[in-house]
Short mmCIF file of C-alpha atoms in Angstrom, two decimals:
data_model
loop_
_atom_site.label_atom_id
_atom_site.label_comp_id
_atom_site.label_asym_id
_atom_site.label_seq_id
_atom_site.Cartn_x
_atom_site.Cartn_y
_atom_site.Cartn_z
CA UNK A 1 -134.65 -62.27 68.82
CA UNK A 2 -131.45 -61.07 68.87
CA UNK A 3 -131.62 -58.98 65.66
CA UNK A 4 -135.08 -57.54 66.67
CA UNK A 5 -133.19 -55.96 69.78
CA UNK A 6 -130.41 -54.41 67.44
CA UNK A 7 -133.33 -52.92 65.14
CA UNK A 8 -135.81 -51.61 68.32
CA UNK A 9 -132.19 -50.29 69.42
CA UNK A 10 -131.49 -48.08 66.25
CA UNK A 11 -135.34 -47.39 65.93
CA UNK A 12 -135.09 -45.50 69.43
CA UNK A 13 -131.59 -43.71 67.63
CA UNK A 14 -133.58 -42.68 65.07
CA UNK A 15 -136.80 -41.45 67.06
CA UNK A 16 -134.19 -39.41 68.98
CA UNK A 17 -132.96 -37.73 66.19
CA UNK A 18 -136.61 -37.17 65.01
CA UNK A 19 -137.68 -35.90 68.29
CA UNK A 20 -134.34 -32.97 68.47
CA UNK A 21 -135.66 -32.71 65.18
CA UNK A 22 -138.67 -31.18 66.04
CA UNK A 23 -137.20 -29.38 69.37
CA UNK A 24 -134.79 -27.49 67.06
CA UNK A 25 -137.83 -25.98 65.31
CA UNK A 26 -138.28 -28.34 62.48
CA UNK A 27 -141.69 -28.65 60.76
CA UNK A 28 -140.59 -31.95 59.39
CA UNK A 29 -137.89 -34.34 59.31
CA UNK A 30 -136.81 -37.75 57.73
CA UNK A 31 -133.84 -40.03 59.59
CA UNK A 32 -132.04 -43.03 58.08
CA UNK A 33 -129.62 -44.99 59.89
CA UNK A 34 -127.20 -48.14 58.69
CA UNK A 35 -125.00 -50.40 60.39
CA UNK A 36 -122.82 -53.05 57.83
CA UNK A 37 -120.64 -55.52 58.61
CA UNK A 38 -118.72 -58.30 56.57
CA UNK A 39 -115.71 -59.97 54.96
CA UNK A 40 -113.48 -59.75 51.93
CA UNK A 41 -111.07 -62.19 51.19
CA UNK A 42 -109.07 -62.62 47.61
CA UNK A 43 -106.91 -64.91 46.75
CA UNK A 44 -104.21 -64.57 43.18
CA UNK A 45 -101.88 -67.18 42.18
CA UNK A 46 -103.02 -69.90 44.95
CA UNK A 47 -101.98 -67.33 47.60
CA UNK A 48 -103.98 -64.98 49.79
CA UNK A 49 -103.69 -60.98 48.81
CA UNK A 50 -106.34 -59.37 51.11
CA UNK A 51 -108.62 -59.78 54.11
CA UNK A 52 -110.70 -57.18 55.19
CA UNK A 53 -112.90 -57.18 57.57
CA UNK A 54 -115.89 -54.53 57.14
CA UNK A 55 -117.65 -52.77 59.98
CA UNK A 56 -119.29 -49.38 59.61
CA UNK A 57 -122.52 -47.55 60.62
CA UNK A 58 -123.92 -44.10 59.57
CA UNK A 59 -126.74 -41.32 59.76
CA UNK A 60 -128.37 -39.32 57.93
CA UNK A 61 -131.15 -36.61 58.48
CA UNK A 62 -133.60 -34.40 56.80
CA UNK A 63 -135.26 -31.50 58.15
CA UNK A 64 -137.78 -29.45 56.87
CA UNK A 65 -138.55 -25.34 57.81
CA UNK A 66 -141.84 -25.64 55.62
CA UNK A 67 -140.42 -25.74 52.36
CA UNK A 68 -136.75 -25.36 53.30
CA UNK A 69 -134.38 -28.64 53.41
CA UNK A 70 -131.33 -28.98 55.48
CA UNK A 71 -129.29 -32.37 55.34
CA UNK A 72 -126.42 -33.45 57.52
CA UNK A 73 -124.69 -37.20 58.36
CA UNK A 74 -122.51 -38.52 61.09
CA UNK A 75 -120.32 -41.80 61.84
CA UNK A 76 -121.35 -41.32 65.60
CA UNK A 77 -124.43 -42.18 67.32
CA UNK A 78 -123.57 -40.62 70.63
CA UNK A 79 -126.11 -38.25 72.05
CA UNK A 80 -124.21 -35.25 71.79
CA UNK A 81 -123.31 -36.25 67.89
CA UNK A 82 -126.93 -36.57 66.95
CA UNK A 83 -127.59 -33.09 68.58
CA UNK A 84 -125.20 -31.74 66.67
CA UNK A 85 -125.80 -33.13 63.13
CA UNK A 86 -129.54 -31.96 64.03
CA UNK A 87 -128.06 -28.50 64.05
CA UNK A 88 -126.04 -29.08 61.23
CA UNK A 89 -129.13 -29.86 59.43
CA UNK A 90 -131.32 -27.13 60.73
CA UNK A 91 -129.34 -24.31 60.04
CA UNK A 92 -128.40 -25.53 56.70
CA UNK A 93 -132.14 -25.46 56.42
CA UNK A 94 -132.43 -21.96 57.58
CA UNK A 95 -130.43 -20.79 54.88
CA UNK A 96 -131.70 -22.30 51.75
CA UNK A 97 -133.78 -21.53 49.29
CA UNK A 98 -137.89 -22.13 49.43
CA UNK A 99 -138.59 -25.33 47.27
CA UNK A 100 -142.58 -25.63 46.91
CA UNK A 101 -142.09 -29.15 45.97
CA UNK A 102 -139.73 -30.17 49.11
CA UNK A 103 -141.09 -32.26 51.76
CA UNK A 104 -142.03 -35.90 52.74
CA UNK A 105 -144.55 -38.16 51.25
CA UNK A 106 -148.44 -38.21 51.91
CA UNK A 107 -148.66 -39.85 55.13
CA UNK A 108 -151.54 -42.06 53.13
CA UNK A 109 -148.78 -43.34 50.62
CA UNK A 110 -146.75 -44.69 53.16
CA UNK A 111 -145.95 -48.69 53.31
CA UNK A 112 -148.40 -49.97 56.22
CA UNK A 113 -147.70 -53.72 55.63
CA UNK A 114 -144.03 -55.04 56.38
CA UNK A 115 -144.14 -58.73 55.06
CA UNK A 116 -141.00 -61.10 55.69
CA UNK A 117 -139.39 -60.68 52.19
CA UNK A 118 -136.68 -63.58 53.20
CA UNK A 119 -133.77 -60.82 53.28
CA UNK A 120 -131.35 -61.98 56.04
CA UNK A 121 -129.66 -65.51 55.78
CA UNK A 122 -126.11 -64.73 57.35
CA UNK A 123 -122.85 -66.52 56.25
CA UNK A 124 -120.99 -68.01 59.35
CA UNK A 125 -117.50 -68.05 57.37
CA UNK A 126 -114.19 -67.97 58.69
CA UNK A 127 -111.66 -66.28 56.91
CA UNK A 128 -109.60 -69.67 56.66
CA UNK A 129 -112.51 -71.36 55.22
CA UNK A 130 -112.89 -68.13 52.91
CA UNK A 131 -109.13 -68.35 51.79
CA UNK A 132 -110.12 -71.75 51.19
CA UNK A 133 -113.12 -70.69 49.14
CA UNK A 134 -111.35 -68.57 46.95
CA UNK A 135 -108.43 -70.77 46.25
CA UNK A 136 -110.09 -73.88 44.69
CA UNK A 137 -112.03 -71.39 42.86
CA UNK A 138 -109.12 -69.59 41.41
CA UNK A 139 -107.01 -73.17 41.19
CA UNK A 140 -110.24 -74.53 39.36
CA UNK A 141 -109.82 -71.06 36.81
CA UNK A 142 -105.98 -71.85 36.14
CA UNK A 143 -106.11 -75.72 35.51
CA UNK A 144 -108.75 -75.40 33.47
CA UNK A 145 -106.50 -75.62 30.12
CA UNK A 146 -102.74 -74.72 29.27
CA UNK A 147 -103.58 -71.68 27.33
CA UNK A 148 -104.98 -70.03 30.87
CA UNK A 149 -101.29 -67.88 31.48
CA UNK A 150 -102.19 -65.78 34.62
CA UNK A 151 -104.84 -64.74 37.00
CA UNK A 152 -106.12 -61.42 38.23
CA UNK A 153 -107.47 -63.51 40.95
CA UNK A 154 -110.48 -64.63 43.37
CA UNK A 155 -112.91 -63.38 45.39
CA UNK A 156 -114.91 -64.40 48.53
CA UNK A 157 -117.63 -61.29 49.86
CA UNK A 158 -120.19 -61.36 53.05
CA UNK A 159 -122.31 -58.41 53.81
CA UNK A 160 -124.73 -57.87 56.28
CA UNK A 161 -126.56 -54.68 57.04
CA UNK A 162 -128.98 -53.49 59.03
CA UNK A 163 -131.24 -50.62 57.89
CA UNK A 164 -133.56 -48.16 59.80
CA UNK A 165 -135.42 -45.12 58.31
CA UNK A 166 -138.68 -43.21 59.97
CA UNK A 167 -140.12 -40.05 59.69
CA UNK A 168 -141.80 -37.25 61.81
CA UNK A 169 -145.25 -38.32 59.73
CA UNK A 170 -144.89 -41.34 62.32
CA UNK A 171 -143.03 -43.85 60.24
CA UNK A 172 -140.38 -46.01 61.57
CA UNK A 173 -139.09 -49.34 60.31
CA UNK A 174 -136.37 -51.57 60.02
CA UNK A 175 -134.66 -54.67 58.61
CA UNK A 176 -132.11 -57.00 58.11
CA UNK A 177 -130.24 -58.26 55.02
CA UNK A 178 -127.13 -60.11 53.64
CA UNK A 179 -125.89 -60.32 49.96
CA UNK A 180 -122.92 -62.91 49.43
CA UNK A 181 -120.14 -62.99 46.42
CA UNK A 182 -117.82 -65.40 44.93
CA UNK A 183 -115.99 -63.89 41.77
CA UNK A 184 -113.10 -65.40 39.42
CA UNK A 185 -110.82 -63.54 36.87
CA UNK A 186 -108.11 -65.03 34.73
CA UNK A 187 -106.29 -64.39 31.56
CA UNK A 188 -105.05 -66.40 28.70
CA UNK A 189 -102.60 -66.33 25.82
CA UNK A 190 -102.43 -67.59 22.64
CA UNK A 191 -99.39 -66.47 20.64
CA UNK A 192 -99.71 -62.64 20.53
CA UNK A 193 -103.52 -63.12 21.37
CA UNK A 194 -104.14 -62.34 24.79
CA UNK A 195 -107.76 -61.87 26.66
CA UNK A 196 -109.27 -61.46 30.32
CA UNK A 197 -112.52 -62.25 31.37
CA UNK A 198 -114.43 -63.21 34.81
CA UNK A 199 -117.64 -64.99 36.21
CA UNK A 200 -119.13 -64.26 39.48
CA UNK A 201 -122.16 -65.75 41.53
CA UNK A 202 -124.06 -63.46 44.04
CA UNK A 203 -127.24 -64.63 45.99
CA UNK A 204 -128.81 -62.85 49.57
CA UNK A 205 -128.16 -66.74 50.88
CA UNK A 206 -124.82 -67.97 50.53
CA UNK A 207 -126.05 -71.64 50.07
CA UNK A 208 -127.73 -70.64 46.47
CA UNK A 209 -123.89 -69.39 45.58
CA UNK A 210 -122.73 -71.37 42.47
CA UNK A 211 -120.19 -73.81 43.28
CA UNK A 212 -116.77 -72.40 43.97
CA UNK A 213 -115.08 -74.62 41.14
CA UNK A 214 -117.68 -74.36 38.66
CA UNK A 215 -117.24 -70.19 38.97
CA UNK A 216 -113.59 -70.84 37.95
CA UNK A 217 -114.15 -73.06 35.17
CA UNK A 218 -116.79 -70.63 33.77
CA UNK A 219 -113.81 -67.69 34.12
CA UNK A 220 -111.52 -69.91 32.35
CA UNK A 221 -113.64 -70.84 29.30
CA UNK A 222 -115.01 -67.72 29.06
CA UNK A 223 -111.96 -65.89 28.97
CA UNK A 224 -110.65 -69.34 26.15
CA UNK A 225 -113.41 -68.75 23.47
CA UNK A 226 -112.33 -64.55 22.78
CA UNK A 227 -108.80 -65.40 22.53
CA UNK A 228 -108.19 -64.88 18.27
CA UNK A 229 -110.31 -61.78 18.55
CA UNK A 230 -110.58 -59.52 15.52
CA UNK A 231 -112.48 -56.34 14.19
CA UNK A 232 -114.75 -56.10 11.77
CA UNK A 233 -115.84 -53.96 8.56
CA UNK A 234 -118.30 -51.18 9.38
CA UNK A 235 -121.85 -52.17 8.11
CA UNK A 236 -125.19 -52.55 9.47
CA UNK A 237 -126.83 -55.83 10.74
CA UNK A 238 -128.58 -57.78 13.90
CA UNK A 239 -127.13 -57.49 17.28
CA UNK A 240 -128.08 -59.86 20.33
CA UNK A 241 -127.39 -58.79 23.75
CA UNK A 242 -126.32 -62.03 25.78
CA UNK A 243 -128.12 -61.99 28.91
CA UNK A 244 -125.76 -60.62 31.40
CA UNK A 245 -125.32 -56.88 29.52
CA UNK A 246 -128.99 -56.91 28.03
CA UNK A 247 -129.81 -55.57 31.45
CA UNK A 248 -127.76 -52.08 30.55
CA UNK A 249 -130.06 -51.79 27.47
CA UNK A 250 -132.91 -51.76 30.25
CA UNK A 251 -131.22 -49.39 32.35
CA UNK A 252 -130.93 -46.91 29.71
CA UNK A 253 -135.23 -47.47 29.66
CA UNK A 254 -135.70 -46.70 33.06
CA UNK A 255 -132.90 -43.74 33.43
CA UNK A 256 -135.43 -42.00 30.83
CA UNK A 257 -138.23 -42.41 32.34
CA UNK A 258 -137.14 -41.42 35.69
CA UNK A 259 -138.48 -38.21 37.39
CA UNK A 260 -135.19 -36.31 37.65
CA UNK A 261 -134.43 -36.77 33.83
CA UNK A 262 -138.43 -35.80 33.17
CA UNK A 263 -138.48 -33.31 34.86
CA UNK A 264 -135.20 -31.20 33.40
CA UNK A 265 -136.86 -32.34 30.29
CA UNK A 266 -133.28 -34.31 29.57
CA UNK A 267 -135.30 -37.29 28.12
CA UNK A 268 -135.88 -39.36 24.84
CA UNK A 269 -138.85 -40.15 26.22
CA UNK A 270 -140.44 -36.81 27.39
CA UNK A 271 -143.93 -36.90 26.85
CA UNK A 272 -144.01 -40.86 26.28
CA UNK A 273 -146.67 -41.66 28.93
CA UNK A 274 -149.53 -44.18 26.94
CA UNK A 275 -147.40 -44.26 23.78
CA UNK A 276 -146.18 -47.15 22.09
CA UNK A 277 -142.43 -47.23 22.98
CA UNK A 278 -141.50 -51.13 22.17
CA UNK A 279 -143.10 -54.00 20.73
CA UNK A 280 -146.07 -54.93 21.52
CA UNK A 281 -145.01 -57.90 22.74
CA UNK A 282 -143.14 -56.97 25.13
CA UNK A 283 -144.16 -56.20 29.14
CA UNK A 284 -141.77 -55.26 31.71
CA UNK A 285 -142.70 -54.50 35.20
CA UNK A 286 -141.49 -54.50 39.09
CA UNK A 287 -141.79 -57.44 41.63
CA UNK A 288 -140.74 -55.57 45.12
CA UNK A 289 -141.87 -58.71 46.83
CA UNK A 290 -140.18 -61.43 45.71
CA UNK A 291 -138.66 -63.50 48.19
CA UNK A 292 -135.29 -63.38 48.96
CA UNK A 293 -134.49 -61.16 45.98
CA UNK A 294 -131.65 -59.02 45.33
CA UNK A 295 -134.22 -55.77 44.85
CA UNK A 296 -136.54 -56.90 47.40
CA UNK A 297 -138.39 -54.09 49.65
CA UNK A 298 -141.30 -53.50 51.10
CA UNK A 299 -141.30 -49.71 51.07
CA UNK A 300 -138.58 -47.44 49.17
CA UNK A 301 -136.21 -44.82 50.65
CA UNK A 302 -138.84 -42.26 51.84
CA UNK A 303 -140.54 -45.07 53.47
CA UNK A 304 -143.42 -45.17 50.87
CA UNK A 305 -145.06 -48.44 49.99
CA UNK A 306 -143.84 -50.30 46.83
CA UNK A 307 -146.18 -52.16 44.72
CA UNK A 308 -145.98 -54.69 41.82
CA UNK A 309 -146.46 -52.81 38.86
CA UNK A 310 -146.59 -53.04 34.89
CA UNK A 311 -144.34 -50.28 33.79
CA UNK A 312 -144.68 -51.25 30.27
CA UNK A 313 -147.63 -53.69 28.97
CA UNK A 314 -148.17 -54.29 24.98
CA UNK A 315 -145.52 -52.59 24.37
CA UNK A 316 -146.54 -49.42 26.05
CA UNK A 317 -145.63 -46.93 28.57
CA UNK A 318 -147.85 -47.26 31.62
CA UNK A 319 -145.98 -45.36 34.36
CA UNK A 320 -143.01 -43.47 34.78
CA UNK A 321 -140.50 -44.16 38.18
CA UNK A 322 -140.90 -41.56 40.37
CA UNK A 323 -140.21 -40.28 43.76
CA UNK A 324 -142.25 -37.72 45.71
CA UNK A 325 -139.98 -34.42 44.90
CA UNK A 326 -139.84 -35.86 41.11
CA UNK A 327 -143.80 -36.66 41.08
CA UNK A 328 -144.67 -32.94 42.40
CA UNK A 329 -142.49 -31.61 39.79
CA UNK A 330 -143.77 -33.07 37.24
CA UNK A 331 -147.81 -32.92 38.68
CA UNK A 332 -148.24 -36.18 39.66
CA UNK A 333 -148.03 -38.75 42.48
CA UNK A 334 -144.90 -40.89 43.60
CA UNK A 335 -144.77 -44.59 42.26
CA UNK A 336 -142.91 -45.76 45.04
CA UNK A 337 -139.42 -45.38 43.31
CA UNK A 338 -136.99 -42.83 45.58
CA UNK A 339 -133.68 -45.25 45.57
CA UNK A 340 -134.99 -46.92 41.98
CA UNK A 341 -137.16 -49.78 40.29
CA UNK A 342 -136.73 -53.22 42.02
CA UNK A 343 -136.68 -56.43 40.68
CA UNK A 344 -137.36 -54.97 37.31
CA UNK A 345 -138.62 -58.18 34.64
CA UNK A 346 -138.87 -58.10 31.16
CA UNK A 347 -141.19 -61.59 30.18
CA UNK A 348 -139.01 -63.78 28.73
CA UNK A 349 -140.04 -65.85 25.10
CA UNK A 350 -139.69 -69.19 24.24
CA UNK A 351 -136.27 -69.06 22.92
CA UNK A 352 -133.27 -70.36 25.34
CA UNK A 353 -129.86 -69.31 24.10
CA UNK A 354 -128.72 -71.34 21.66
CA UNK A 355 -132.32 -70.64 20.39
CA UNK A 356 -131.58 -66.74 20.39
CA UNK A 357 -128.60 -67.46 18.28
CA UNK A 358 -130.51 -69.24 15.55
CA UNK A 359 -133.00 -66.00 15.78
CA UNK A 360 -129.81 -63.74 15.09
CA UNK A 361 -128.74 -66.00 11.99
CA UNK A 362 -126.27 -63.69 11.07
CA UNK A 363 -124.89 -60.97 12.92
CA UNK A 364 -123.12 -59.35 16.33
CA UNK A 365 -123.54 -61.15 19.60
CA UNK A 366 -122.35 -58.63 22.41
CA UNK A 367 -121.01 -59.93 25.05
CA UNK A 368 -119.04 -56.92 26.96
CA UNK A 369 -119.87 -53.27 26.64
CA UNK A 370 -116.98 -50.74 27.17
CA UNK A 371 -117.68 -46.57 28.22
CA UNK A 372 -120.86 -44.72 28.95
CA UNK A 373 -121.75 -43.49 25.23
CA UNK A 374 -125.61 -43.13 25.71
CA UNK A 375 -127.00 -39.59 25.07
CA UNK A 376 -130.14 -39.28 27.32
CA UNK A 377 -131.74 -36.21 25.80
CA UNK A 378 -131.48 -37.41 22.00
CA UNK A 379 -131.53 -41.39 22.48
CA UNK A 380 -128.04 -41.42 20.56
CA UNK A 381 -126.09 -44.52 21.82
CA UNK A 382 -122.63 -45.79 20.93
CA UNK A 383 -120.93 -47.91 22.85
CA UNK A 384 -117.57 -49.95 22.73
CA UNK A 385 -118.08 -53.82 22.22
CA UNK A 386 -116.51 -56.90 22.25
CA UNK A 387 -118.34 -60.63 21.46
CA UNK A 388 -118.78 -62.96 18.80
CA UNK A 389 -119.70 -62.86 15.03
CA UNK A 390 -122.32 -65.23 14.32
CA UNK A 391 -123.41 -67.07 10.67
CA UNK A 392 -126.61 -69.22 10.38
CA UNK A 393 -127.02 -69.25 13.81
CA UNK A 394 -123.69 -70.56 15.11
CA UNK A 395 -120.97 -68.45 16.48
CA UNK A 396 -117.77 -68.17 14.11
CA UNK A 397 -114.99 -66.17 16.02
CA UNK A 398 -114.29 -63.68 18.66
CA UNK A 399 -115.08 -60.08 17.70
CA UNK A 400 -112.90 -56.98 19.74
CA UNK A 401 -112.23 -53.46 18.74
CA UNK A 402 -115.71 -52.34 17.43
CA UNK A 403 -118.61 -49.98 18.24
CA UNK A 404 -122.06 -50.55 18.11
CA UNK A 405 -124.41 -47.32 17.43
CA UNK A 406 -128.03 -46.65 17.17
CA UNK A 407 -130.99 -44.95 18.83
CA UNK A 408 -132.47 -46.11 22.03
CA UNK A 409 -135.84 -44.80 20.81
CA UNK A 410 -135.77 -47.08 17.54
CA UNK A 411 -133.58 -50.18 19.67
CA UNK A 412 -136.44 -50.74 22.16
CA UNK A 413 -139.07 -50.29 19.16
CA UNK A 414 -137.01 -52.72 17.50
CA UNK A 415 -136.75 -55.34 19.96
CA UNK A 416 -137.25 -58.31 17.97
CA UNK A 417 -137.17 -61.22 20.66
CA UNK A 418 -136.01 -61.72 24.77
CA UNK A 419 -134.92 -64.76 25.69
CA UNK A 420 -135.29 -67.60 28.35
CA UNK A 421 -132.02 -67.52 29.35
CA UNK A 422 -132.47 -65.55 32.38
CA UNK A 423 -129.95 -63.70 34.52
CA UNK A 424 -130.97 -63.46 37.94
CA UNK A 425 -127.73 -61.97 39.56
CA UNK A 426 -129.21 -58.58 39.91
CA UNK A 427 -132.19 -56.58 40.27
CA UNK A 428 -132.64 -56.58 36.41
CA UNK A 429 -133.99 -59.57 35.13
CA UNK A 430 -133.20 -60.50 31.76
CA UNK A 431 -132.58 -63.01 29.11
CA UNK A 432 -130.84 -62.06 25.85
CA UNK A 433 -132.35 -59.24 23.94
CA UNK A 434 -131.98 -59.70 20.06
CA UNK A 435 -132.00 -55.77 18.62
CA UNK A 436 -133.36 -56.17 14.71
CA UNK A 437 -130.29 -53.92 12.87
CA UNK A 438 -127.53 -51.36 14.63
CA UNK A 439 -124.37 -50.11 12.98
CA UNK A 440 -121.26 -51.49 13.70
CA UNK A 441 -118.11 -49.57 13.38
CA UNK A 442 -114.65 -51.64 13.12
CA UNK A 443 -111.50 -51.46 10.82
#
């Protein structure tokens, strides 16, 4: 009950600023408002190095003079603060440029429905019990074995946020959620050999959190099995993205076929719409509704409703993500997309991971990316790597030093299996991704 007060409490803040909106002259106007709260506690070398505690709230607002746009923010919610950021907004308005394709949504595309997506499970934690938290899981990291020399340390996060957006089309909703960390880092040496690596959990509900220890244990024998790295020759062969980068090679999909990069025409994928842009087996598509999911919404950040969609079925392009400026642009209507895809799923084969690796047989298995490297317009990737080089199926040493290079258009054609091995720590969910040939650069 409580939390319904807080959010009828910034809904009237935000119908306010609406209503001085529209007393200022506007034609239109859009409002968001955010109040977060939490804790951040780390912990290196079985002492404590931080505690913060996080409190902040915001505003932001939209107005419209027809097809002119004015935007301002503000930190206070006082009366006389939103007056004045209405101002702000309205005479920035005055002074810009007509944009034919400015405005908000089609009142008939707005969400309507407001199910309970399971959003809001808040972490009672004290900061002695979160000290405590990130200690054993830190302590767990550095026992784990005597070649573990150091520790960049451990990591406790609780968030909780509250989040209100309407519109002058009559839209106004709110609600609740929390997203909870733990997070491990360590180092280890082995004669002049010396490597880093991390694990992390992250869940909405802190009670589906992976055990403290376990997160430590991961750190440390994930950060064991690349110490001996080395480079390799420069030739061609298979590469297999393990399951917690594969989700970058889907990124790289959805940044092209996004309305802003459409629209500039600054796309591999310009024109794609219906074409056959992977294989046909594969289908990839958005679950907004998922409960108690890290992408979870019920409408996006113009308040329009989001749907489950296929974005790509049999291996082809079905839909494009798209917000209502982008859609108009481009002559079409908004998916539902303004703040990006959600829960994004790429269906998963029969293969687990060690099953993956047999389906690599020999070749790269990538298991960190390094720089940006992707070329949007032409599809030209290259990327630095680190992982493992794999024979027959089983992994034979630590790879470092090396850069993988291809093009997106003919990597996602040549997708040649995904995975059951699923990552869920985001709101891209993949298994591994087995790419049939790339180039590898090395010594």
């Amino acid at each position: 009950m409580q939390n319904q007060e807080e959010i009828n409490r910034l809904k009237n803040i935000v119908q306010n600023l609406l209503d001085e909106a529209k007393k200022q002259g506007a034609s239109a106007a859009e409002a968001g408002l955010s109040q977060e709260n939490g804790l951040s506690v780390s912990a290196r070398l079985g002492d404590v190095e931080t505690i913060e505690h996080h409190c902040g709230q915001g505003l932001g607002i939209t107005v419209y003079f027809d097809q002119r746009k004015g935007t301002a923010s503000t930190t206070d919610l006082s009366p006389e603060s939103i007056k004045e950021t209405v101002s702000a907004a309205c005479s920035i308005a005055r002074y810009t440029s007509e944009d034919s394709y400015a405005g908000l949504p089609e009142e008939e595309r707005l969400a309507t429905e407001f199910p309970d997506l399971d959003l809001n499970h808040p972490w009672n934690l004290s900061v002695n019990d979160a000290i405590a938290l990130a200690i054993e899981c830190e302590d767990a990291g550095r026992s784990y074995d005597a070649e573990i020399s150091n520790s960049e340390g451990a990591s406790v996060n609780t968030h909780q946020g509250i989040h209100v957006m309407g519109n002058s089309l009559g839209f106004i909703q709110g609600y609740i959620s929390t997203r909870h960390s733990l997070s491990c880092s360590v180092l280890a040496q082995r004669g002049d050999s010396m490597q880093r690596d991390y694990w992390y959990s992250v869940s909405r509900n802190a009670l589906d959190l992976e055990a403290a220890a376990e997160i430590g244990k991961k750190a440390a024998a994930r950060t064991l099995r690349r110490l001996g790295g080395r480079s390799l020759s420069t030739r061609q062969c298979p590469v297999l993205y393990s399951a917690e980068i594969a989700s970058s090679l889907l990124a790289s999909f959805i940044g092209a076929i996004s309305g802003g990069n459409l629209y500039r025409k600054s796309s591999f994928l310009l024109d794609a719409l219906d074409s056959q842009v992977f294989p046909e087996f594969i289908r990839i598509y958005e679950q907004p509704h998922l409960k108690g999911a890290l992408g979870s919404a019920a409408y996006d950040g113009e308040g329009v409703a989001t749907t489950s969609r296929d974005i790509v079925s049999d291996g082809i392009l079905r839909g494009y993500v798209l917000s209502t400026y982008s859609a108009r642009k481009l002559g079409m209507h908004t998916t539902g997309n303004a703040g990006g895809v959600r829960n994004l799923t790429i269906d998963s084969g029969a293969l687990d991971y060690q099953g993956m690796l047999k389906e690599l047989g020999t070749g790269l298995l990538v298991t960190e990316l390094m720089g940006q490297g992707v070329n949007m317009v032409t599809g030209d990737y290259s990327r630095g790597a680190a992982g493992f080089w794999v024979e027959n199926g089983e992994i034979q040493y630590p790879v470092e030093e090396i850069t993988i290079a291809g093009n997106l258009k003919d990597m996602l054609k040549n997708i040649i299996a995904v995975g059951n091995d699923i990552d869920y720590r985001g709101n891209v969910r993949t298994g591994s991704i087995l790419v049939e040939r790339m180039s590898i650069a090395g010594e």
